[in-house]
Short mmCIF file of C-alpha atoms and ligand atoms in Angstrom, two decimals:
data_model
loop_
_atom_site.label_atom_id
_atom_site.label_comp_id
_atom_site.label_asym_id
_atom_site.label_seq_id
_atom_site.Cartn_x
_atom_site.Cartn_y
_atom_site.Cartn_z
CA UNK A 1 78.34 81.80 153.87
CA UNK A 2 81.86 82.00 152.43
CA UNK A 3 83.04 85.53 151.54
CA UNK A 4 83.41 86.63 147.96
CA UNK A 5 86.69 87.03 146.11
CA UNK A 6 87.35 90.79 145.67
CA UNK A 7 90.05 93.43 146.33
CA UNK A 8 89.19 93.50 150.02
CA UNK A 9 89.56 89.74 150.48
CA UNK A 10 92.62 89.18 148.21
CA UNK A 11 95.00 89.15 151.17
CA UNK A 12 93.17 86.17 152.63
CA UNK A 13 94.00 83.84 149.74
CA UNK A 14 96.03 80.79 150.72
CA UNK A 15 99.77 80.94 149.99
CA UNK A 16 99.69 78.61 146.97
CA UNK A 17 97.35 80.84 144.97
CA UNK A 18 99.07 83.38 142.68
CA UNK A 19 97.52 86.85 142.72
CA UNK A 20 98.14 90.31 141.26
CA UNK A 21 101.21 91.74 142.92
CA UNK A 22 100.65 95.14 141.31
CA UNK A 23 98.54 98.13 142.27
CA UNK A 24 95.32 97.60 140.33
CA UNK A 25 93.97 101.02 141.29
CA UNK A 26 96.82 102.65 139.34
CA UNK A 27 96.15 100.84 136.05
CA UNK A 28 95.22 102.84 132.98
CA UNK A 29 92.74 101.33 130.53
CA UNK A 30 94.79 100.63 127.41
CA UNK A 31 92.68 97.76 126.05
CA UNK A 32 88.96 97.34 125.61
CA UNK A 33 87.93 93.75 125.08
CA UNK A 34 84.62 92.82 123.47
CA UNK A 35 83.23 89.40 124.42
CA UNK A 36 84.36 88.70 127.95
CA UNK A 37 83.79 84.96 127.90
CA UNK A 38 85.86 82.25 129.54
CA UNK A 39 88.30 82.08 126.62
CA UNK A 40 89.41 85.70 126.90
CA UNK A 41 89.76 85.37 130.65
CA UNK A 42 91.92 82.23 130.31
CA UNK A 43 94.05 83.59 127.47
CA UNK A 44 94.64 87.23 126.48
CA UNK A 45 93.76 88.54 129.97
CA UNK A 46 96.35 86.18 131.46
CA UNK A 47 99.16 87.33 129.16
CA UNK A 48 98.24 90.94 129.88
CA UNK A 49 98.14 90.20 133.62
CA UNK A 50 101.78 89.13 133.28
CA UNK A 51 102.65 92.41 131.51
CA UNK A 52 101.00 94.38 134.32
CA UNK A 53 102.87 92.29 136.87
CA UNK A 54 106.11 93.19 135.07
CA UNK A 55 105.38 96.83 135.85
CA UNK A 56 103.75 98.38 132.77
CA UNK A 57 100.44 99.66 134.11
CA UNK A 58 99.29 101.19 130.81
CA UNK A 59 97.44 98.06 129.76
CA UNK A 60 94.51 97.54 132.07
CA UNK A 61 91.53 95.91 130.36
CA UNK A 62 87.98 97.21 130.24
CA UNK A 63 85.93 94.18 129.21
CA UNK A 64 82.42 94.15 127.82
CA UNK A 65 79.78 91.60 126.98
CA UNK A 66 77.79 92.61 123.95
CA UNK A 67 74.72 90.60 124.93
CA UNK A 68 74.35 88.95 128.28
CA UNK A 69 74.94 90.73 131.61
CA UNK A 70 75.99 87.44 133.28
CA UNK A 71 79.75 87.99 133.33
CA UNK A 72 79.35 91.60 134.48
CA UNK A 73 77.01 90.43 137.24
CA UNK A 74 79.53 87.78 138.29
CA UNK A 75 82.68 89.90 138.14
CA UNK A 76 81.62 93.44 139.06
CA UNK A 77 81.07 92.53 142.75
CA UNK A 78 84.53 90.92 142.61
CA UNK A 79 86.21 94.11 141.31
CA UNK A 80 86.89 92.25 138.07
CA UNK A 81 88.94 89.56 139.84
CA UNK A 82 88.49 85.87 139.06
CA UNK A 83 90.40 82.64 139.45
CA UNK A 84 92.09 80.76 136.64
CA UNK A 85 92.23 77.06 137.45
CA UNK A 86 94.75 75.23 135.27
CA UNK A 87 94.01 71.54 135.21
CA UNK A 88 96.53 68.95 134.13
CA UNK A 89 98.82 66.64 136.01
CA UNK A 90 98.90 69.28 138.72
CA UNK A 91 96.14 71.69 139.63
CA UNK A 92 97.16 75.38 139.68
CA UNK A 93 95.23 78.42 140.80
CA UNK A 94 95.91 82.06 140.04
CA UNK A 95 93.76 85.11 140.58
CA UNK A 96 93.93 87.34 137.51
CA UNK A 97 93.78 91.10 137.92
CA UNK A 98 94.04 92.60 134.43
CA UNK A 99 90.32 93.24 133.97
CA UNK A 100 89.52 96.41 135.83
CA UNK A 101 85.98 97.04 134.73
CA UNK A 102 83.27 94.84 133.24
CA UNK A 103 80.40 96.28 131.22
CA UNK A 104 77.26 94.81 129.72
CA UNK A 105 76.65 96.72 126.50
CA UNK A 106 72.83 96.47 126.38
CA UNK A 107 72.50 97.89 129.92
CA UNK A 108 74.88 100.77 129.44
CA UNK A 109 75.72 101.49 125.81
CA UNK A 110 77.00 104.99 126.58
CA UNK A 111 79.54 103.59 129.06
CA UNK A 112 80.89 101.17 126.47
CA UNK A 113 81.18 103.87 123.82
CA UNK A 114 82.96 106.14 126.31
CA UNK A 115 85.32 103.30 127.23
CA UNK A 116 86.12 102.65 123.56
CA UNK A 117 86.81 106.35 123.08
CA UNK A 118 89.09 106.81 126.08
CA UNK A 119 92.29 108.51 124.86
CA UNK A 120 94.42 105.87 126.63
CA UNK A 121 92.87 103.00 124.64
CA UNK A 122 95.23 101.73 121.94
CA UNK A 123 93.80 98.25 121.35
CA UNK A 124 90.31 96.84 121.04
CA UNK A 125 90.41 93.05 121.10
CA UNK A 126 87.58 90.63 120.43
CA UNK A 127 86.47 87.10 121.26
CA UNK A 128 82.86 87.12 120.17
CA UNK A 129 82.72 83.69 118.40
CA UNK A 130 82.67 83.06 114.67
CA UNK A 131 79.01 83.84 114.15
CA UNK A 132 79.20 87.32 115.66
CA UNK A 133 81.14 88.67 112.67
CA UNK A 134 77.97 88.51 110.54
CA UNK A 135 79.82 87.03 107.60
CA UNK A 136 78.92 84.56 104.95
CA UNK A 137 81.09 81.60 106.08
CA UNK A 138 81.93 80.31 102.59
CA UNK A 139 82.97 83.62 101.02
CA UNK A 140 83.93 85.53 104.16
CA UNK A 141 81.97 88.57 102.88
CA UNK A 142 79.73 90.68 105.11
CA UNK A 143 76.19 89.29 105.33
CA UNK A 144 74.50 92.57 104.49
CA UNK A 145 71.06 91.10 105.14
CA UNK A 146 72.01 89.98 108.67
CA UNK A 147 69.42 91.38 111.13
CA UNK A 148 72.16 92.82 113.38
CA UNK A 149 73.83 94.58 110.45
CA UNK A 150 70.52 96.05 109.29
CA UNK A 151 69.79 97.12 112.85
CA UNK A 152 73.20 98.72 113.34
CA UNK A 153 73.06 100.62 110.07
CA UNK A 154 69.80 102.20 111.14
CA UNK A 155 70.91 102.71 114.79
CA UNK A 156 74.59 103.64 114.49
CA UNK A 157 74.71 105.06 118.03
CA UNK A 158 73.10 102.02 119.70
CA UNK A 159 74.62 99.07 117.90
CA UNK A 160 74.22 95.38 118.67
CA UNK A 161 77.03 93.77 116.67
CA UNK A 162 80.76 93.93 117.27
CA UNK A 163 81.18 95.60 113.86
CA UNK A 164 78.58 98.19 114.84
CA UNK A 165 80.41 98.97 118.09
CA UNK A 166 83.80 99.21 116.41
CA UNK A 167 82.46 101.52 113.70
CA UNK A 168 80.65 103.74 116.23
CA UNK A 169 83.82 104.14 118.27
CA UNK A 170 86.09 104.67 115.26
CA UNK A 171 83.72 107.35 113.92
CA UNK A 172 83.62 109.18 117.26
CA UNK A 173 87.38 108.99 117.84
CA UNK A 174 87.94 110.31 114.36
CA UNK A 175 85.54 113.21 114.95
CA UNK A 176 87.29 113.98 118.24
CA UNK A 177 90.75 113.83 116.66
CA UNK A 178 91.85 110.82 118.72
CA UNK A 179 94.17 108.25 117.14
CA UNK A 180 92.60 105.07 115.82
CA UNK A 181 92.95 101.97 117.99
CA UNK A 182 94.28 98.68 116.66
CA UNK A 183 91.57 96.03 116.35
CA UNK A 184 92.71 92.60 117.46
CA UNK A 185 90.53 89.67 116.46
CA UNK A 186 91.10 86.66 118.74
CA UNK A 187 88.51 84.32 117.25
CA UNK A 188 89.17 81.18 115.21
CA UNK A 189 88.39 82.76 111.83
CA UNK A 190 90.60 82.21 108.81
CA UNK A 191 93.03 85.14 108.39
CA UNK A 192 91.13 86.62 111.31
CA UNK A 193 92.59 90.14 111.24
CA UNK A 194 92.34 90.52 107.49
CA UNK A 195 88.83 89.05 107.54
CA UNK A 196 87.74 91.46 110.24
CA UNK A 197 89.37 94.37 108.43
CA UNK A 198 87.42 93.54 105.28
CA UNK A 199 84.13 93.15 107.16
CA UNK A 200 84.65 96.31 109.18
CA UNK A 201 85.66 98.38 106.15
CA UNK A 202 82.57 97.23 104.29
CA UNK A 203 80.29 97.91 107.24
CA UNK A 204 81.85 101.34 107.73
CA UNK A 205 81.47 102.08 104.03
CA UNK A 206 77.77 101.26 104.29
CA UNK A 207 77.61 103.83 107.09
CA UNK A 208 79.51 106.42 105.06
CA UNK A 209 82.12 106.24 102.28
CA UNK A 210 84.45 108.49 104.30
CA UNK A 211 84.34 106.18 107.31
CA UNK A 212 84.87 103.20 105.01
CA UNK A 213 87.98 104.75 103.51
CA UNK A 214 89.27 105.66 106.99
CA UNK A 215 88.92 102.05 108.20
CA UNK A 216 90.45 100.79 104.99
CA UNK A 217 93.58 102.93 105.33
CA UNK A 218 93.95 103.90 108.98
CA UNK A 219 92.74 100.99 111.11
CA UNK A 220 95.18 98.12 111.65
CA UNK A 221 93.75 94.65 112.25
CA UNK A 222 96.68 92.28 112.78
CA UNK A 223 96.09 88.55 112.42
CA UNK A 224 96.35 86.34 115.50
CA UNK A 225 96.35 82.65 116.28
CA UNK A 226 94.97 81.89 119.72
CA UNK A 227 95.15 78.53 121.40
CA UNK A 228 94.09 77.18 124.76
CA UNK A 229 91.43 74.62 125.55
CA UNK A 230 88.89 76.23 127.86
CA UNK A 231 85.91 74.06 128.77
CA UNK A 232 82.79 75.84 130.02
CA UNK A 233 82.84 76.29 133.81
CA UNK A 234 80.52 73.96 135.74
CA UNK A 235 79.05 74.21 139.25
CA UNK A 236 81.40 71.43 140.26
CA UNK A 237 84.30 73.65 139.17
CA UNK A 238 82.90 76.55 141.21
CA UNK A 239 82.70 74.38 144.31
CA UNK A 240 86.23 72.98 143.88
CA UNK A 241 87.72 76.43 143.25
CA UNK A 242 85.88 77.98 146.21
CA UNK A 243 87.23 75.26 148.49
CA UNK A 244 90.78 75.92 147.29
CA UNK A 245 90.49 79.72 147.50
CA UNK A 246 88.63 79.81 150.77
CA UNK A 247 86.54 82.46 148.97
CA UNK A 248 83.62 82.27 146.60
CA UNK A 249 84.24 83.14 142.94
CA UNK A 250 81.00 83.38 140.94
CA UNK A 251 82.79 82.60 137.68
CA UNK A 252 86.23 81.04 137.74
CA UNK A 253 87.67 79.85 134.43
CA UNK A 254 89.11 76.40 133.76
CA UNK A 255 91.93 75.78 131.28
CA UNK A 256 94.53 73.28 130.19
CA UNK A 257 98.22 74.01 130.94
CA UNK A 258 99.05 74.64 127.26
CA UNK A 259 98.66 78.17 125.95
CA UNK A 260 99.82 79.83 122.73
CA UNK A 261 99.31 83.21 121.13
CA UNK A 262 100.87 84.14 117.82
CA UNK A 263 100.29 87.75 116.80
CA UNK A 264 101.21 89.75 113.69
CA UNK A 265 103.28 92.66 114.94
CA UNK A 266 101.37 95.60 113.50
CA UNK A 267 100.26 97.98 116.26
CA UNK A 268 100.55 101.60 115.09
CA UNK A 269 99.10 102.86 118.38
CA UNK A 270 101.46 100.74 120.53
CA UNK A 271 101.04 97.49 122.40
CA UNK A 272 102.03 95.75 125.62
CA UNK A 273 105.40 93.96 125.62
CA UNK A 274 103.61 90.66 125.17
CA UNK A 275 106.78 89.12 123.72
CA UNK A 276 108.25 89.25 127.24
CA UNK A 277 105.48 87.05 128.62
CA UNK A 278 105.38 84.22 126.11
CA UNK A 279 103.51 85.66 123.11
CA UNK A 280 105.07 84.99 119.69
CA UNK A 281 105.11 88.16 117.57
CA UNK A 282 105.66 87.43 113.90
CA UNK A 283 105.35 89.04 110.48
CA UNK A 284 102.94 86.41 109.14
CA UNK A 285 100.52 84.40 111.26
CA UNK A 286 99.03 82.43 108.34
CA UNK A 287 101.14 79.24 108.61
CA UNK A 288 100.53 78.98 112.37
CA UNK A 289 96.85 79.65 111.96
CA UNK A 290 96.36 77.09 109.19
CA UNK A 291 98.14 74.42 111.22
CA UNK A 292 96.02 75.15 114.28
CA UNK A 293 92.64 75.41 112.53
CA UNK A 294 93.23 72.43 110.29
CA UNK A 295 94.82 70.14 112.87
CA UNK A 296 93.46 71.10 116.29
CA UNK A 297 90.08 72.56 115.46
CA UNK A 298 89.29 70.14 112.61
CA UNK A 299 89.96 67.07 114.75
CA UNK A 300 88.11 68.72 117.64
CA UNK A 301 85.07 69.12 115.42
CA UNK A 302 85.48 65.51 114.21
CA UNK A 303 85.49 64.24 117.80
CA UNK A 304 82.60 66.55 118.64
CA UNK A 305 80.20 65.41 115.90
CA UNK A 306 81.15 61.75 115.93
CA UNK A 307 81.30 61.77 119.72
CA UNK A 308 77.86 63.39 120.03
CA UNK A 309 76.42 60.80 117.61
CA UNK A 310 77.94 57.92 119.58
CA UNK A 311 76.76 59.38 122.90
CA UNK A 312 80.28 60.27 124.09
CA UNK A 313 80.18 63.27 126.38
CA UNK A 314 83.72 64.63 126.50
CA UNK A 315 86.81 64.88 124.31
CA UNK A 316 88.89 62.90 126.82
CA UNK A 317 86.28 60.14 126.80
CA UNK A 318 86.30 60.11 122.98
CA UNK A 319 90.10 59.81 123.09
CA UNK A 320 89.70 56.75 125.29
CA UNK A 321 88.04 55.02 122.35
CA UNK A 322 90.82 53.76 120.02
CA UNK A 323 88.61 54.07 116.92
CA UNK A 324 87.71 57.72 117.55
CA UNK A 325 91.21 58.65 118.72
CA UNK A 326 92.70 57.01 115.63
CA UNK A 327 90.32 58.95 113.44
CA UNK A 328 91.24 62.26 115.11
CA UNK A 329 94.89 61.50 114.31
CA UNK A 330 93.97 60.74 110.71
CA UNK A 331 92.19 64.05 110.29
CA UNK A 332 95.35 65.78 111.53
CA UNK A 333 97.62 63.75 109.23
CA UNK A 334 95.44 64.47 106.21
CA UNK A 335 95.73 68.20 106.86
CA UNK A 336 99.53 68.03 106.79
CA UNK A 337 100.05 68.08 102.99
CA UNK A 338 98.00 71.30 102.77
CA UNK A 339 100.17 73.22 105.25
CA UNK A 340 103.05 75.54 104.49
CA UNK A 341 105.59 74.33 106.98
CA UNK A 342 107.82 77.08 108.36
CA UNK A 343 111.27 76.52 109.80
CA UNK A 344 110.79 75.38 113.37
CA UNK A 345 107.35 73.91 112.75
CA UNK A 346 107.15 70.19 113.50
CA UNK A 347 103.86 68.79 112.22
CA UNK A 348 104.36 65.30 113.63
CA UNK A 349 105.33 66.65 117.03
CA UNK A 350 102.35 69.01 116.92
CA UNK A 351 100.03 66.10 116.22
CA UNK A 352 101.42 64.07 119.13
CA UNK A 353 101.11 67.07 121.43
CA UNK A 354 97.50 67.66 120.35
CA UNK A 355 96.54 64.06 120.98
CA UNK A 356 98.04 64.29 124.47
CA UNK A 357 96.19 67.57 125.13
CA UNK A 358 92.90 66.00 124.03
CA UNK A 359 93.51 63.08 126.40
CA UNK A 360 93.87 65.37 129.47
CA UNK A 361 91.58 63.52 131.91
CA UNK A 362 91.24 66.52 134.23
CA UNK A 363 89.36 68.55 131.61
CA UNK A 364 85.70 67.87 131.02
CA UNK A 365 85.51 69.47 127.60
CA UNK A 366 82.09 68.58 126.30
CA UNK A 367 81.66 67.39 122.74
CA UNK A 368 78.36 69.30 122.66
CA UNK A 369 80.21 72.57 123.41
CA UNK A 370 82.52 72.12 120.42
CA UNK A 371 79.68 70.91 118.17
CA UNK A 372 77.94 74.29 118.39
CA UNK A 373 77.83 76.63 115.39
CA UNK A 374 79.16 74.06 112.90
CA UNK A 375 77.89 76.02 109.91
CA UNK A 376 80.31 78.77 110.93
CA UNK A 377 83.22 76.50 111.79
CA UNK A 378 83.36 73.85 109.06
CA UNK A 379 84.67 76.07 106.24
CA UNK A 380 87.96 77.06 107.92
CA UNK A 381 88.42 73.82 109.85
CA UNK A 382 87.49 71.18 107.30
CA UNK A 383 86.44 72.49 103.89
CA UNK A 384 89.67 74.37 103.12
CA UNK A 385 91.65 71.18 103.65
CA UNK A 386 89.28 69.28 101.35
CA UNK A 387 89.66 71.93 98.66
CA UNK A 388 93.45 71.85 98.92
CA UNK A 389 93.64 68.05 98.99
CA UNK A 390 91.50 67.84 95.85
CA UNK A 391 93.80 70.33 94.15
CA UNK A 392 96.73 68.09 95.09
CA UNK A 393 94.91 65.04 93.67
CA UNK A 394 94.53 63.49 97.14
CA UNK A 395 91.47 61.62 98.49
CA UNK A 396 89.18 63.42 100.94
CA UNK A 397 87.47 60.49 102.70
CA UNK A 398 88.42 61.39 106.27
CA UNK A 399 87.23 64.97 105.93
CA UNK A 400 84.11 63.81 104.09
CA UNK A 401 83.32 61.72 107.15
CA UNK A 402 83.66 64.77 109.40
CA UNK A 403 81.21 66.64 107.17
CA UNK A 404 78.89 63.60 107.19
CA UNK A 405 79.17 63.50 111.00
CA UNK A 406 78.04 67.11 111.12
CA UNK A 407 75.18 66.28 108.71
CA UNK A 408 73.88 63.48 110.86
CA UNK A 409 74.42 65.65 113.93
CA UNK A 410 72.22 68.44 112.53
CA UNK A 411 69.33 66.00 112.19
CA UNK A 412 69.15 66.40 115.97
CA UNK A 413 68.97 62.65 116.68
CA UNK A 414 72.01 60.60 117.72
CA UNK A 415 72.64 57.01 116.71
CA UNK A 416 70.86 55.71 119.80
CA UNK A 417 67.73 57.65 118.86
CA UNK A 418 68.34 60.30 121.53
CA UNK A 419 67.60 63.88 120.57
CA UNK A 420 70.36 66.51 120.58
CA UNK A 421 69.99 70.25 120.88
CA UNK A 422 71.48 71.68 117.68
CA UNK A 423 72.75 75.19 118.41
CA UNK A 424 73.70 77.03 115.27
CA UNK A 425 72.80 80.40 113.76
CA UNK A 426 71.68 78.46 110.67
CA UNK A 427 69.58 76.04 112.75
CA UNK A 428 66.21 77.01 111.17
CA UNK A 429 67.59 76.59 107.62
CA UNK A 430 69.30 73.35 108.56
CA UNK A 431 66.12 72.01 110.15
CA UNK A 432 64.13 72.84 107.02
CA UNK A 433 66.60 70.95 104.80
CA UNK A 434 66.69 68.00 107.21
CA UNK A 435 62.90 67.94 107.37
CA UNK A 436 62.53 67.94 103.58
CA UNK A 437 65.22 65.31 102.92
CA UNK A 438 64.69 63.00 105.89
CA UNK A 439 67.50 60.86 107.34
CA UNK A 440 68.26 59.41 103.91
CA UNK A 441 71.96 59.84 102.95
CA UNK A 442 71.29 60.05 99.19
CA UNK A 443 68.95 62.96 99.74
CA UNK A 444 70.30 64.58 102.89
CA UNK A 445 73.96 64.90 101.86
CA UNK A 446 73.33 66.63 98.49
CA UNK A 447 70.63 68.88 100.00
CA UNK A 448 72.97 70.12 102.74
CA UNK A 449 75.90 70.45 100.31
CA UNK A 450 73.68 72.77 98.27
CA UNK A 451 73.74 75.31 101.12
CA UNK A 452 76.01 77.80 99.39
CA UNK A 453 76.72 80.12 102.34
CA UNK A 454 78.39 77.13 104.04
CA UNK A 455 79.86 75.06 101.22
CA UNK A 456 80.22 77.54 98.34
CA UNK A 457 81.37 75.96 95.09
CA UNK A 458 83.03 73.04 96.90
CA UNK A 459 79.61 71.54 97.68
CA UNK A 460 78.97 71.20 93.96
CA UNK A 461 82.18 69.28 93.24
CA UNK A 462 81.16 65.75 92.22
CA UNK A 463 84.11 64.25 94.13
CA UNK A 464 82.89 65.94 97.31
CA UNK A 465 79.27 64.95 96.71
CA UNK A 466 80.23 61.31 96.18
CA UNK A 467 82.58 61.12 99.16
CA UNK A 468 80.25 62.86 101.61
CA UNK A 469 77.18 60.90 100.52
CA UNK A 470 79.09 57.63 100.87
CA UNK A 471 80.40 58.65 104.29
CA UNK A 472 76.91 59.57 105.49
CA UNK A 473 75.60 56.22 104.24
CA UNK A 474 78.38 54.49 106.20
CA UNK A 475 77.45 56.41 109.33
CA UNK A 476 73.81 55.31 109.04
CA UNK A 477 74.48 51.68 108.16
CA UNK A 478 77.56 50.93 110.25
CA UNK A 479 77.34 53.41 113.13
CA UNK A 480 80.09 55.81 114.16
CA UNK A 481 82.67 53.43 115.59
CA UNK A 482 82.65 51.17 112.54
CA UNK A 483 82.37 54.03 110.05
CA UNK A 484 85.56 55.69 111.29
CA UNK A 485 87.46 52.44 110.78
CA UNK A 486 85.97 51.55 107.39
C1 LIG B 1 86.93 74.34 120.01
C2 LIG B 1 87.84 75.53 120.30
O1 LIG B 1 84.78 74.94 120.75
C3 LIG B 1 85.49 74.75 119.77
O2 LIG B 1 85.05 74.86 118.63
O3 LIG B 1 87.43 73.63 118.91
O4 LIG B 1 87.26 76.41 121.18
C4 LIG B 1 89.19 75.06 120.83
O5 LIG B 1 89.08 74.49 122.10
C5 LIG B 1 90.17 76.21 120.88
O6 LIG B 1 90.26 76.81 119.61
C6 LIG B 1 91.53 75.73 121.34
O7 LIG B 1 92.44 76.74 121.20
#
């Protein structure tokens, strides 16, 4: 049996593997991260690892999963260490040391609350996925009927949601006279910091008006744009990484070479010198965020739904199909007129770079992984562009086809008659609509467009109803590959 990666075995790593060159036992916890999935470990934790390596030990990370104990169970026996395997033309391996402690909230809620209330903590960052913010996707308002919100309002000391945890910690720090931490949303939400600030202030207000006002005025939530493609780790990855490390890592993370983090520089309680390690600190993230969500994530979702329907398993494979690749490029081009281009932003270059990233043959990024939670993703990726294009008097056919792809996808049957597992917080509602309408474009498209929490007023626009219904009809009659070229 191969030994496990951990502090005691670090010295045995082969020479080509980068590793923490700093004293991890001397780190102070300056950041608590909620949602310790692969993305955090391949992105923010890597930037912070570089800050620690540069000698500022104030920014160790305590990371927590809010639901599953899996990451804690994988990383705790490894002293929080894990390998980052960057896959592109060359394969690179680095062991990342910034995460000192890993907690699983349901098993030890008191430990998480204590960690959040440590006096050294200045930042609480989050990657909990879009759905975990308990918001109405179309309006961005707090879903006050969400079961987790109802639960957390009646159990403020034993919350389940990220908002519940943040509010519990903010309330306790305030009572103890500790400064408020900065809350850093690292999920692909529109205006993610401002959105989180609004949701958190509302949730806190429902707990008590005083806490609501405190969040409103005293808690900073800077916007961020995060970017790195991080496919879910497979057993094949584990085997390859173990062979290269000479040690077993229960949960390495896999990523592309590209990485970007744009952060609004508003950290009243202080922050790591991330600008020294490649992070772009700006006054306004919005233009970067819109370009990323509307170009990268929109075309990703397009490839995901259309790819799933056509039986294409990965993004790279979809990019090998000229019809699908061409369509992804078109979705990006159609977003361009809706973007506010800043000096230094090169939309055409960005598009070319994205297409090359999507083609990376070393990444097995599954279309089914990206297809998840579409009801939460479509508004900021696709619907905003449609709204803006309509306002500019431009056609919306390409984006209507993405929406139609999602609609056929949520029927749970691909174009070869194979069933697909639709994972979405709205899955029961979607299934009910699909069941009532049947796979009939004239009925299915309008019925799904009537789902206001997803489509809002846009779903009622006759131009949208016509374009989406026609696109869905094309998908059913022509099939994906022809429909994207029609
Ligand atoms: C993807 C994103 O799963 C998805 O929905 O579109 O996770 C995407 O890979 C990242 O945003 C890239 O930065």
